Coordinates of C-alpha atoms and ligand atoms in Angstrom, one line a residue:
X763 CA -8.6 27.4 1.3
X764 CA -9.2 29.1 -2.0
X765 CA -6.6 30.8 -4.1
X766 CA -6.5 33.9 -6.3
X767 CA -4.3 34.8 -9.1
X768 CA -2.1 37.8 -8.5
X769 CA -0.4 38.2 -11.9
X770 CA 2.8 36.5 -11.1
X771 CA 1.9 33.8 -8.8
X772 CA -1.1 31.8 -7.4
X773 CA -1.5 32.4 -3.7
X774 CA -3.6 31.1 -0.9
X775 CA -5.6 34.1 0.3
X776 CA -8.1 32.3 2.6
X777 CA -10.9 34.4 1.1
X778 CA -14.2 33.2 -0.4
X779 CA -14.5 31.8 -3.8
X780 CA -13.2 34.4 -6.4
X781 CA -15.4 32.5 -8.6
X782 CA -18.5 33.1 -6.8
X783 CA -18.0 36.9 -7.4
X784 CA -19.4 38.7 -10.3
X785 CA -16.7 38.6 -13.0
X786 CA -16.7 42.5 -12.8
X787 CA -15.2 42.1 -9.3
X788 CA -12.5 39.7 -10.4
X789 CA -10.2 42.7 -11.2
X790 CA -9.1 43.2 -7.5
X791 CA -7.7 46.7 -6.8
X792 CA -4.1 45.9 -6.6
X793 CA -4.2 43.7 -9.7
X794 CA -4.7 46.7 -12.0
X795 CA -1.2 48.3 -11.5
X796 CA 0.7 44.9 -11.6
X797 CA -1.1 43.8 -14.8
X798 CA -0.5 47.3 -16.3
X799 CA 3.2 47.0 -15.4
X800 CA 3.3 43.4 -16.6
X801 CA 1.8 44.3 -19.9
X802 CA 4.0 47.1 -20.5
X803 CA 7.1 45.0 -19.7
X804 CA 5.5 42.2 -21.9
X805 CA 5.2 44.6 -24.9
X806 CA 8.6 45.8 -24.4
X807 CA 10.3 42.4 -24.0
X808 CA 8.1 41.1 -26.9
X809 CA 9.6 43.5 -29.4
X810 CA 13.1 43.1 -28.0
X811 CA 13.8 39.7 -27.1
X812 CA 11.0 37.6 -28.8
X813 CA 13.3 34.7 -30.0
X814 CA 16.0 34.7 -27.5
X815 CA 16.2 31.2 -25.9
X816 CA 15.7 30.9 -22.1
X817 CA 17.6 28.6 -19.7
X818 CA 16.1 27.6 -16.5
X819 CA 16.4 24.9 -13.8
X820 CA 13.1 24.6 -12.3
X821 CA 10.5 24.8 -14.9
X822 CA 9.8 26.2 -18.2
X823 CA 6.9 27.1 -20.4
X824 CA 6.9 28.2 -24.1
X825 CA 4.1 29.3 -26.3
X826 CA 3.4 32.0 -29.1
X827 CA 2.1 34.5 -26.6
X828 CA 4.4 35.6 -23.7
X829 CA 1.6 36.3 -21.2
X830 CA 0.3 32.7 -21.7
X831 CA 3.9 31.4 -21.0
X832 CA 4.0 33.7 -17.9
X833 CA 0.8 32.0 -16.7
X834 CA 2.3 28.7 -16.9
X835 CA 5.4 29.6 -14.9
X836 CA 3.1 31.4 -12.2
X837 CA 1.3 28.0 -11.8
X838 CA 4.6 26.0 -11.6
X839 CA 5.8 28.5 -9.0
X840 CA 2.7 28.2 -6.9
X841 CA 3.4 24.5 -6.8
X842 CA 1.5 23.2 -9.7
X843 CA 3.0 20.5 -11.8
X844 CA 3.3 20.7 -15.6
X845 CA -0.1 19.4 -16.4
X846 CA -1.6 22.1 -14.1
X847 CA 0.6 24.7 -16.0
X848 CA -0.5 23.4 -19.4
X849 CA -4.3 23.5 -18.6
X850 CA -3.7 27.1 -17.4
X851 CA -1.9 27.9 -20.6
X852 CA -4.5 26.3 -22.6
X853 CA -7.1 28.7 -21.1
X854 CA -4.9 31.6 -21.1
X855 CA -4.1 31.2 -24.9
X856 CA -7.8 31.0 -25.5
X857 CA -7.8 34.6 -24.3
X858 CA -4.5 36.2 -25.4
X859 CA -4.1 34.3 -28.8
X860 CA -7.8 34.4 -29.9
X861 CA -6.9 33.5 -33.6
X862 CA -5.7 30.0 -32.4
X863 CA -5.8 29.4 -28.8
X864 CA -9.4 28.3 -28.0
X865 CA -12.1 26.7 -26.2
X866 CA -14.1 26.5 -29.5
X867 CA -11.9 24.0 -30.9
X868 CA -10.0 20.9 -30.1
X869 CA -6.6 19.2 -30.2
X870 CA -4.2 16.7 -28.7
X871 CA -1.9 16.6 -25.5
X872 CA 1.2 14.2 -25.2
X873 CA 2.3 13.9 -21.7
X874 CA 5.4 12.3 -20.1
X875 CA 4.7 11.8 -16.3
X876 CA 7.3 11.9 -13.6
X877 CA 6.3 8.3 -12.8
X878 CA 7.5 7.2 -16.3
X879 CA 4.0 6.8 -17.9
X880 CA 3.4 8.4 -21.3
X881 CA -0.1 9.3 -22.3
X882 CA -1.9 10.9 -25.0
X883 CA -5.4 12.9 -24.6
X884 CA -7.4 13.1 -27.8
X885 CA -9.8 16.1 -27.6
X886 CA -10.2 16.4 -31.4
X887 CA -13.7 17.8 -32.4
X888 CA -16.3 15.6 -33.9
X889 CA -18.4 15.8 -36.7
X890 CA -22.2 16.5 -35.6
X891 CA -24.5 13.8 -35.7
X892 CA -26.6 15.2 -38.7
X893 CA -23.4 15.7 -40.7
X894 CA -23.1 13.3 -43.8
X895 CA -20.3 12.7 -46.3
X896 CA -21.8 14.7 -49.2
X897 CA -22.7 17.9 -47.1
X898 CA -20.0 20.0 -48.8
X899 CA -20.1 18.3 -52.3
X900 CA -21.9 21.2 -53.9
X901 CA -21.0 23.9 -51.5
X902 CA -18.3 26.5 -51.9
X903 CA -16.7 27.8 -48.7
X904 CA -19.2 26.3 -46.3
X905 CA -16.5 23.9 -44.8
X906 CA -14.4 26.8 -43.8
X907 CA -16.8 29.6 -42.9
X908 CA -20.1 29.7 -40.9
X909 CA -22.0 27.1 -38.8
X910 CA -21.7 24.1 -41.2
X911 CA -17.9 24.3 -40.7
X912 CA -18.0 23.8 -37.0
X913 CA -17.1 20.3 -35.4
X914 CA -18.4 19.7 -31.7
X915 CA -15.5 21.5 -29.6
X916 CA -13.3 19.4 -27.5
X917 CA -11.0 21.7 -25.7
X918 CA -13.0 22.3 -22.6
X919 CA -13.4 18.6 -21.9
X920 CA -9.9 17.9 -23.0
X921 CA -8.2 20.3 -20.6
X922 CA -10.6 19.3 -17.8
X923 CA -9.8 15.7 -18.2
X924 CA -6.0 16.3 -18.0
X925 CA -6.6 18.4 -14.9
X926 CA -8.8 16.0 -13.2
X927 CA -6.7 13.0 -14.0
X928 CA -3.1 14.2 -13.6
X929 CA -3.2 17.8 -12.2
X930 CA -2.8 18.9 -8.6
X931 CA -4.6 22.4 -8.4
X932 CA -8.2 23.2 -8.5
X933 CA -10.0 24.2 -11.8
X934 CA -10.9 27.6 -10.1
X935 CA -6.9 28.1 -9.4
X936 CA -6.0 27.1 -13.0
X937 CA -8.7 29.2 -14.7
X938 CA -8.3 32.4 -12.7
X939 CA -5.3 33.8 -14.8
X940 CA -7.4 33.4 -17.9
X941 CA -10.6 34.9 -16.5
X942 CA -8.6 38.0 -15.2
X943 CA -6.9 38.4 -18.7
X944 CA -10.3 38.3 -20.3
X945 CA -11.9 40.6 -17.7
X946 CA -9.1 43.2 -17.5
X947 CA -7.7 42.8 -21.1
X948 CA -4.2 42.7 -22.4
X949 CA -2.1 45.3 -24.5
X950 CA -1.8 44.2 -28.2
X951 CA 1.5 44.0 -29.7
X952 CA 2.1 45.3 -33.2
X953 CA 2.1 41.7 -34.5
X954 CA -1.2 41.0 -32.8
X955 CA -2.8 44.2 -33.9
X956 CA -1.8 43.4 -37.5
X957 CA -3.1 40.1 -37.3
X958 CA -6.5 41.2 -36.1
X959 CA -6.7 43.8 -38.8
X960 CA -6.2 41.5 -41.6
X961 CA -9.5 39.9 -40.7
X962 CA -11.6 43.0 -40.1
X963 CA -13.8 42.3 -43.0
X964 CA -14.8 39.0 -41.6
X965 CA -15.2 40.6 -38.3
X966 CA -17.5 43.2 -39.6
X967 CA -19.9 40.5 -41.2
X968 CA -20.8 39.3 -37.7
X969 CA -22.0 41.7 -35.0
X970 CA -21.2 39.4 -32.1
X971 CA -17.6 39.2 -33.4
X972 CA -17.5 42.9 -34.3
X973 CA -18.5 43.9 -30.8
X974 CA -15.3 42.3 -29.5
X975 CA -12.7 42.3 -32.0
X976 CA -13.3 45.8 -33.6
X977 CA -13.1 49.2 -31.8
X978 CA -16.0 51.3 -33.0
X979 CA -15.9 49.4 -36.1
X980 CA -12.2 49.8 -36.8
X981 CA -9.4 47.4 -36.2
X982 CA -7.6 47.6 -32.8
X983 CA -4.1 49.1 -32.9
X984 CA -0.7 48.1 -31.2
X985 CA -0.9 49.3 -27.6
X986 CA -4.7 49.1 -27.3
X987 CA -6.2 46.8 -24.6
X988 CA -8.3 44.1 -25.7
X989 CA -11.0 43.3 -23.3
X990 CA -13.3 40.1 -23.7
X991 CA -16.0 40.4 -21.0
X992 CA -18.2 37.8 -22.6
X993 CA -15.4 35.3 -22.6
X994 CA -14.7 36.1 -19.1
X995 CA -18.1 35.2 -18.1
X996 CA -18.0 31.9 -20.1
X997 CA -14.6 31.0 -18.5
X998 CA -15.9 32.0 -14.9
X999 CA -18.9 29.6 -15.7
X1000 CA -16.7 26.7 -16.6
X1001 CA -14.6 27.4 -13.6
X1002 CA -17.5 27.3 -11.3
X1003 CA -19.6 24.6 -12.9
X1004 CA -17.0 22.4 -14.9
X1005 CA -17.4 21.3 -18.4
X1006 CA -21.2 20.4 -17.9
X1007 CA -22.1 24.2 -18.4
X1008 CA -20.3 23.9 -21.8
X1009 CA -21.6 20.7 -22.8
X1010 CA -25.0 20.7 -21.2
X1011 CA -25.8 24.1 -19.9
X1012 CA -26.2 27.6 -21.3
X1013 CA -23.1 27.5 -23.5
X1014 CA -24.2 24.5 -25.5
X1015 CA -27.8 25.9 -25.7
X1016 CA -26.4 29.3 -27.0
X1017 CA -24.3 27.7 -29.6
X1018 CA -27.0 25.3 -30.8
X1019 CA -29.6 28.2 -31.0
X1020 CA -27.1 30.3 -33.0
X1021 CA -26.3 27.3 -35.2
X1022 CA -30.0 26.6 -36.0
X1023 CA -30.5 30.3 -36.7
X1024 CA -27.6 30.3 -39.2
X1025 CA -28.1 27.2 -41.2
X1026 CA -26.0 24.8 -39.0
X1027 CA -26.8 21.4 -37.8
X1028 CA -25.4 21.3 -34.5
X1029 CA -27.7 19.8 -31.7
X1030 CA -27.7 19.6 -27.8
X1031 CA -27.2 15.8 -28.4
X1032 CA -23.9 16.5 -30.3
X1033 CA -22.7 18.4 -27.1
X1034 CA -24.1 15.9 -24.6
X1035 CA -22.4 13.0 -26.2
X1036 CA -19.1 14.6 -26.9
X1037 CA -16.2 12.6 -25.2
X1038 CA -12.6 12.8 -24.8
X1039 CA -10.3 9.8 -25.3
X1040 CA -7.0 8.7 -23.7
X1041 CA -5.2 6.4 -26.0
X1042 CA -1.8 4.9 -26.7
X1043 CA 0.9 7.1 -28.3
X1044 CA 2.8 6.6 -31.4
X1045 CA 6.4 5.5 -30.5
X1046 CA 9.5 5.3 -32.9
X1047 CA 13.2 5.3 -32.6
X1048 CA 15.4 7.8 -34.8
X1049 CA 19.3 7.6 -34.4
X1050 CA 18.9 6.3 -30.8
X1051 CA 16.2 8.9 -29.6
X1052 CA 12.8 7.7 -28.7
X1053 CA 9.9 9.8 -29.8
X1054 CA 6.6 9.7 -28.3
X1055 CA 4.1 11.4 -30.5
X1056 CA 0.5 11.9 -31.6
X1057 CA -1.9 9.0 -32.4
X1058 CA -4.8 8.9 -34.8
X1059 CA -7.0 10.8 -35.5
X1060 CA -3.9 12.8 -35.8
X1061 CA -1.7 11.7 -38.8
X1062 CA 1.2 13.7 -37.3
X1063 CA 2.9 11.1 -35.2
X1064 CA 2.6 8.3 -37.8
X1065 CA 3.8 10.6 -40.8
X1066 CA 6.7 12.0 -38.7
X1067 CA 7.8 8.4 -37.7
X1068 CA 7.6 7.1 -41.2
X1069 CA 9.6 10.0 -42.6
X1070 CA 12.3 9.7 -39.9
X1071 CA 12.5 5.9 -40.4
X1072 CA 13.2 6.5 -44.2
X1073 CA 15.7 9.1 -43.3
X1074 CA 17.7 7.0 -40.8
X1075 CA 19.0 4.9 -43.9
X1076 CA 20.8 8.3 -45.3
X1077 CA 23.8 10.0 -44.0
X1078 CA 22.1 13.4 -43.9
X1079 CA 24.9 15.1 -41.8
X1080 CA 27.6 13.8 -44.0
X1081 CA 25.9 15.1 -47.4
X1082 CA 25.7 18.6 -45.7
X1083 CA 23.0 20.8 -44.4
X1084 CA 20.6 21.8 -47.2
X1085 CA 22.7 20.2 -49.9
X1086 CA 20.7 19.2 -52.9
X1087 CA 21.1 15.6 -52.1
X1088 CA 19.8 15.8 -48.6
X1089 CA 16.9 18.1 -49.5
X1090 CA 15.9 15.8 -52.3
X1091 CA 16.0 12.8 -49.9
X1092 CA 14.0 14.6 -47.2
X1093 CA 11.6 15.8 -50.0
X1094 CA 11.0 12.2 -51.0
X1095 CA 10.5 10.9 -47.4
X1096 CA 7.6 13.6 -47.1
X1097 CA 6.4 12.5 -50.3
X1098 CA 5.8 9.0 -48.9
X1099 CA 4.7 10.2 -45.5
X1100 CA 1.9 12.5 -47.0
X1101 CA 0.8 10.0 -49.6
X1102 CA 0.2 7.5 -46.8
X1103 CA -1.3 9.9 -44.6
X1104 CA -3.9 11.0 -47.1
X1105 CA -5.0 7.7 -48.2
X1106 CA -4.5 5.3 -45.3
X1107 CA -5.5 7.0 -42.2
X1108 CA -8.6 8.3 -40.4
X1109 CA -10.4 8.2 -37.1
X1110 CA -9.5 5.0 -35.4
X1111 CA -13.1 4.8 -34.0
X1112 CA -14.4 4.5 -37.6
X1113 CA -11.5 3.0 -39.8
X1114 CA -8.6 0.5 -39.3
X1115 CA -5.3 2.3 -39.6
X1116 CA -2.3 0.3 -40.6
X1117 CA -0.2 2.0 -37.8
X1118 CA 2.3 -0.9 -37.3
X1119 CA 3.0 -1.3 -40.8
X1120 CA 3.4 2.6 -41.6
X1121 CA 6.0 3.0 -38.7
X1122 CA 7.8 -0.2 -39.2
X1123 CA 11.6 0.0 -40.0
X1124 CA 11.1 -2.7 -42.6
X1125 CA 8.6 -0.7 -44.7
X1126 CA 10.8 2.4 -44.3
X1127 CA 13.7 0.4 -45.7
X1128 CA 11.6 -0.7 -48.9
X1129 CA 10.9 3.1 -49.4
X1130 CA 14.4 4.0 -48.8
X1131 CA 15.3 1.6 -51.6
X1132 CA 12.9 3.2 -54.0
X1133 CA 14.2 6.6 -53.0
X1134 CA 17.8 5.3 -54.0
X1135 CA 16.7 3.9 -57.4
X1136 CA 16.5 7.5 -59.2
X1137 CA 17.6 10.9 -58.4
X1138 CA 15.0 12.5 -60.7
X1139 CA 11.5 13.5 -59.1
X1140 CA 8.4 11.5 -60.0
X1141 CA 5.9 13.6 -61.7
X1142 CA 2.4 14.5 -60.5
X1143 CA -0.5 16.7 -61.6
X1144 CA 0.0 20.2 -60.3
X1145 CA -2.7 21.6 -57.9
X1146 CA -2.3 24.9 -56.4
X1147 CA -4.0 26.3 -53.2
X1148 CA -3.5 29.7 -51.4
X1149 CA -5.1 29.4 -48.0
X1150 CA -3.0 28.9 -44.9
X1151 CA -3.9 27.5 -41.5
X1152 CA -3.5 28.2 -38.0
X1153 CA -3.4 26.4 -34.8
X1154 CA -1.0 26.9 -31.8
X1155 CA 1.4 24.6 -29.9
X1156 CA 3.0 25.1 -26.4
X1157 CA 5.4 23.2 -24.4
X1158 CA 5.8 23.0 -20.6
X1159 CA 8.0 21.2 -18.0
X1160 CA 8.4 21.1 -14.4
X1161 CA 11.3 20.2 -12.1
X1162 CA 9.5 16.9 -11.0
X1163 CA 10.1 15.2 -14.3
X1164 CA 6.5 15.8 -16.0
X1165 CA 6.5 17.2 -19.5
X1166 CA 3.5 18.3 -21.5
X1167 CA 3.2 19.0 -25.3
X1168 CA 0.1 20.4 -26.5
X1169 CA -1.2 21.4 -30.0
X1170 CA -4.8 22.6 -30.2
X1171 CA -6.6 24.5 -33.1
X1172 CA -9.6 26.3 -34.3
X1173 CA -8.2 25.0 -37.8
X1174 CA -8.1 28.4 -39.8
X1175 CA -7.3 31.8 -38.2
X1176 CA -10.3 32.6 -35.9
X1177 CA -11.7 29.3 -37.1
X1178 CA -15.1 29.6 -38.7
X1179 CA -15.0 33.4 -37.9
X1180 CA -18.2 33.2 -35.9
X1181 CA -19.2 33.7 -32.2
X1182 CA -22.3 32.4 -31.0
X1183 CA -24.4 35.1 -29.1
X1184 CA -22.6 36.2 -25.7
X1185 CA -20.3 33.2 -25.4
X1186 CA -17.3 35.3 -26.4
X1187 CA -15.2 32.7 -28.2
X1188 CA -14.6 31.6 -31.8
X1189 CA -15.9 28.5 -33.1
X1190 CA -13.7 26.2 -35.1
X1191 CA -13.9 25.2 -38.8
X1192 CA -12.5 21.8 -38.3
X1193 CA -15.0 20.1 -40.6
X1194 CA -12.8 21.4 -43.4
X1195 CA -10.1 18.9 -42.1
X1196 CA -12.3 16.0 -43.5
X1197 CA -11.9 14.9 -47.0
X1198 CA -15.0 17.1 -47.7
X1199 CA -14.8 16.3 -51.5
X1200 CA -12.7 13.1 -51.5
X1201 CA -10.0 13.2 -54.2
X1202 CA -10.1 17.1 -54.4
X1203 CA -7.7 19.4 -52.4
X1204 CA -8.9 21.1 -49.2
X1205 CA -7.8 24.5 -48.0
X1206 CA -4.4 23.2 -47.4
X1207 CA -4.1 21.6 -50.8
X1208 CA -4.4 18.1 -49.2
X1209 CA -6.1 15.6 -51.4
X1210 CA -7.6 13.1 -49.1
X1211 CA -9.6 9.8 -49.5
X1212 CA -12.5 7.8 -47.9
X1213 CA -11.0 7.0 -44.9
X1214 CA -11.2 10.5 -43.8
X1215 CA -14.7 11.2 -45.3
X1216 CA -17.3 12.8 -43.1
X1217 CA -19.5 10.5 -40.9
X1218 CA -21.7 11.6 -38.0
X1219 CA -19.6 11.6 -34.7
X1220 CA -16.3 11.0 -36.5
X1221 CA -13.2 13.0 -35.9
X1222 CA -11.4 14.6 -38.9
X1223 CA -7.7 13.6 -39.4
X1224 CA -5.3 16.1 -38.3
X1225 CA -1.7 16.9 -38.9
X1226 CA -1.0 18.0 -35.2
X1227 CA 2.1 16.6 -33.9
X1228 CA 2.7 17.3 -30.2
X1229 CA 5.9 15.3 -29.4
X1230 CA 8.3 14.5 -26.7
X1231 CA 11.7 13.0 -27.5
X1232 CA 13.6 10.9 -25.0
X1233 CA 17.0 9.2 -24.7
X1234 CA 17.9 6.6 -22.0
X1235 CA 14.7 7.2 -20.2
X1236 CA 15.2 11.0 -20.0
X1237 CA 13.5 13.7 -21.8
X1238 CA 15.6 15.7 -24.2
X1239 CA 13.0 17.7 -26.1
X1240 CA 9.3 18.7 -26.0
X1241 CA 8.1 20.3 -29.3
X1242 CA 5.2 20.9 -31.8
X1243 CA 3.9 23.5 -34.2
X1244 CA 0.9 24.9 -35.8
X1245 CA 0.7 25.1 -39.6
X1246 CA -1.7 22.5 -41.1
X1247 CA 0.2 19.9 -43.1
X1248 CA 3.3 22.0 -42.5
X1249 CA 3.0 21.0 -38.8
X1250 CA 4.7 17.8 -39.6
X1251 CA 7.4 19.1 -41.7
X1252 CA 8.1 21.9 -39.2
X1253 CA 8.6 19.2 -36.4
X1254 CA 10.6 16.9 -38.7
X1255 CA 13.0 19.8 -39.8
X1256 CA 13.5 20.9 -36.3
X1257 CA 14.3 17.4 -35.2
X1258 CA 16.9 16.8 -38.1
X1259 CA 18.4 20.2 -37.4
X1260 CA 19.1 19.2 -33.7
X1261 CA 20.0 15.5 -34.1
X1262 CA 21.6 15.4 -37.6
X1263 CA 23.0 18.9 -37.9
X1264 CA 23.7 19.7 -34.4
X1265 CA 22.2 23.0 -34.1
X1266 CA 21.3 24.8 -30.9
X1267 CA 17.4 24.5 -30.2
X1268 CA 16.9 28.3 -31.4
X1269 CA 19.0 27.7 -34.6
X1270 CA 16.9 24.7 -35.3
X1271 CA 13.6 26.4 -34.9
X1272 CA 14.5 29.6 -36.8
X1273 CA 16.3 27.9 -39.7
X1274 CA 14.1 28.6 -43.0
X1275 CA 11.8 25.6 -43.7
X1276 CA 10.5 23.6 -46.6
X1277 CA 7.5 21.4 -47.0
X1278 CA 6.4 19.1 -49.7
X1279 CA 3.2 16.9 -49.7
X1280 CA 3.1 15.4 -53.1
X1281 CA 0.2 17.6 -54.4
X1282 CA 0.8 20.5 -55.2
X1283 CA 3.8 19.1 -56.9
X1284 CA 6.4 21.8 -55.7
X1285 CA 8.5 22.1 -52.7
X1286 CA 7.2 25.0 -50.7
X1287 CA 10.0 27.0 -49.3
X1288 CA 10.3 29.7 -47.0
X1289 CA 12.5 32.7 -48.0
X1290 CA 16.1 31.8 -47.8
X1291 CA 15.4 28.1 -47.4
X1292 CA 17.7 27.1 -50.3
X1293 CA 20.5 28.9 -52.0
X1294 CA 20.2 29.8 -55.7
X1295 CA 22.8 27.0 -56.8
X1296 CA 20.9 24.3 -54.9
X1297 CA 17.6 25.2 -56.3
X1298 CA 19.0 25.2 -59.9
X1299 CA 20.5 21.6 -59.0
X1300 CA 17.0 20.5 -57.6
X1301 CA 15.4 21.8 -60.8
X1302 CA 17.8 19.8 -62.9
X1303 CA 16.4 16.7 -61.2
X1304 CA 12.7 17.9 -61.6
X1305 CA 12.1 19.4 -58.3
X1306 CA 10.6 23.1 -58.4
X1307 CA 10.1 25.4 -55.6
X1308 CA 7.4 27.9 -54.8
X1309 CA 8.0 30.5 -52.1
X1310 CA 5.2 30.7 -49.5
X1311 CA 4.4 32.6 -46.4
X1312 CA 3.1 31.4 -42.9
X1313 CA 5.5 28.8 -41.6
X1314 CA 4.0 27.6 -38.3
X1315 CA 5.6 28.3 -34.9
X1316 CA 7.7 25.6 -33.2
X1317 CA 7.6 26.2 -29.5
X1318 CA 10.0 23.9 -27.8
X1319 CA 12.1 22.9 -25.0
X1320 CA 15.5 21.1 -24.8
X1321 CA 16.8 19.4 -21.7
X1322 CA 20.6 19.1 -21.2
X1323 CA 21.1 15.5 -20.3
X1324 CA 24.1 16.4 -18.0
X1325 CA 22.9 19.2 -15.9
X1326 CA 19.0 18.9 -16.3
X1327 CA 18.9 22.6 -17.5
X1328 CA 16.0 23.4 -19.7
X1329 CA 16.5 25.7 -22.8
X1330 CA 13.2 27.0 -24.2
X1331 CA 12.9 28.3 -27.8
X1332 CA 10.1 30.5 -29.0
X1333 CA 9.9 30.6 -32.8
X1334 CA 11.1 34.0 -34.1
X1335 CA 8.2 33.8 -36.7
X1336 CA 5.9 34.5 -33.7
X1337 CA 7.3 37.7 -32.0
X1338 CA 4.5 37.9 -29.3
X1339 CA 5.7 34.5 -27.9
X1340 CA 8.3 33.7 -25.5
X1341 CA 10.1 31.0 -23.5
X1342 CA 9.9 31.7 -19.7
X1343 CA 11.5 29.7 -17.1
X1344 CA 12.7 30.0 -13.4
Ligands
LIG2565 N1 -6.4 21.8 -38.3 C1 -5.2 21.4 -38.7 C2 -4.9 20.1 -38.3 O1 -5.5 19.5 -37.4 O2 -4.0 19.5 -38.8

């Protein structure tokens, strides 16, 4: 018995494998009408209710692209569990959120299983075997654009590992929605069209990219349908043949050939040797809540726990929301968290990480005492940076008690901004997450050191922080965000907003954010994050602010511990997204 995706559910249709059909036939006659209706509805809803919280009893899926959230719900309705839904959403986002969703990048998945087990799947990209620590020393922009920037992608093996080990549906069932979306296209919202238009010049430089992401050489407009036939073929091949076609078959060959032609160093051995790891999570407690969160090679979980441990010593709620005193204290916690992140962490397959020390309550108490010694800001050399990042996060829960929190990325918007031949997907620029020039700022202004230097086969340090929060054995929140280093502060502030300031999930997500990472030595703030008087008070103590754009997107779930009802929150900064439940 095989299944076919019909737009709003997965059904048994008893027919032969849809994957053995030419992707041109995947369209299914009655699909067209339903998809058109679905997309028109999506376009309308996207503009109208993007950040409305959604309440549900049976299952919930939240992402920055409404269609992907719907795919997650369709899979749950069809009897899949949260892991099935998460894998289907990962593939769907690779189609409908091409800036950030991906099969050409990598990421992390934090899972709580209904049987009580917590697990962490690391599918972070790896440096190619011919990479070396000095490869970008005298190169400008090569760690962000073009083939030298590309790490060996992990998403396909990561999603497949999750599905094989913890899912219940077949790969073909799970991938069919994404294949159909690539084949039939989806309607671009104004937000998405604007985003594509911003990168028109990059797209024009690459014929393989321009052929898909420009329409007769011009940017797509809102209301246009974006069809990705090459990506549909690639996804259909993976659905049919599994990750081997990506890591050992024609997909690997196409990427390696293109890389060689364009000055890259990727080899077939890089792809053949790529592996996914299932490792222990980072766990810590904050004011009675248990956090299970990302482990190295992400710094996210450790930095988050370190900051929360420090903040636990302070009466943030009593001091008042966004009072100068609480802002200053949170900024100092961020200062210590980022200083340790940048110097002390790297890929655990290559370096020893002092995890136990960094997340210990004792260490946090020492740092809290330091923070109490003076109200004045320590001074640093100022470093400026302008580039921002992107990545994407999504959260999903089912009614069996499974919860999945996934953050995955191409690093920058559209990654290295290259597509190899007819593969149809962007390749990442994750090599820039290494300390490409130790001691000098990377594209996020992060100044990192030797532990995160480039080595063949090593994974770059990340800030991704897919997190699940529990209390008394029950899940209370699932969350994460894109945003490079601002991922950590976005997750931190959302948690503080809920736990310390008693906000609703949507209020907590939408509240203007701030971020501090030591260097550059100013507090980055979102418009309206601090009022005028508070900024003046902060300045008196030596804390300067700089208004910045691009503040990630927290896509989160909250569970009512009495009723078990799910509330989903889509970040209003991402109007194409949605929380959808049933
Ligand atoms: N590429 C962003 C991160 O992994 O932190």
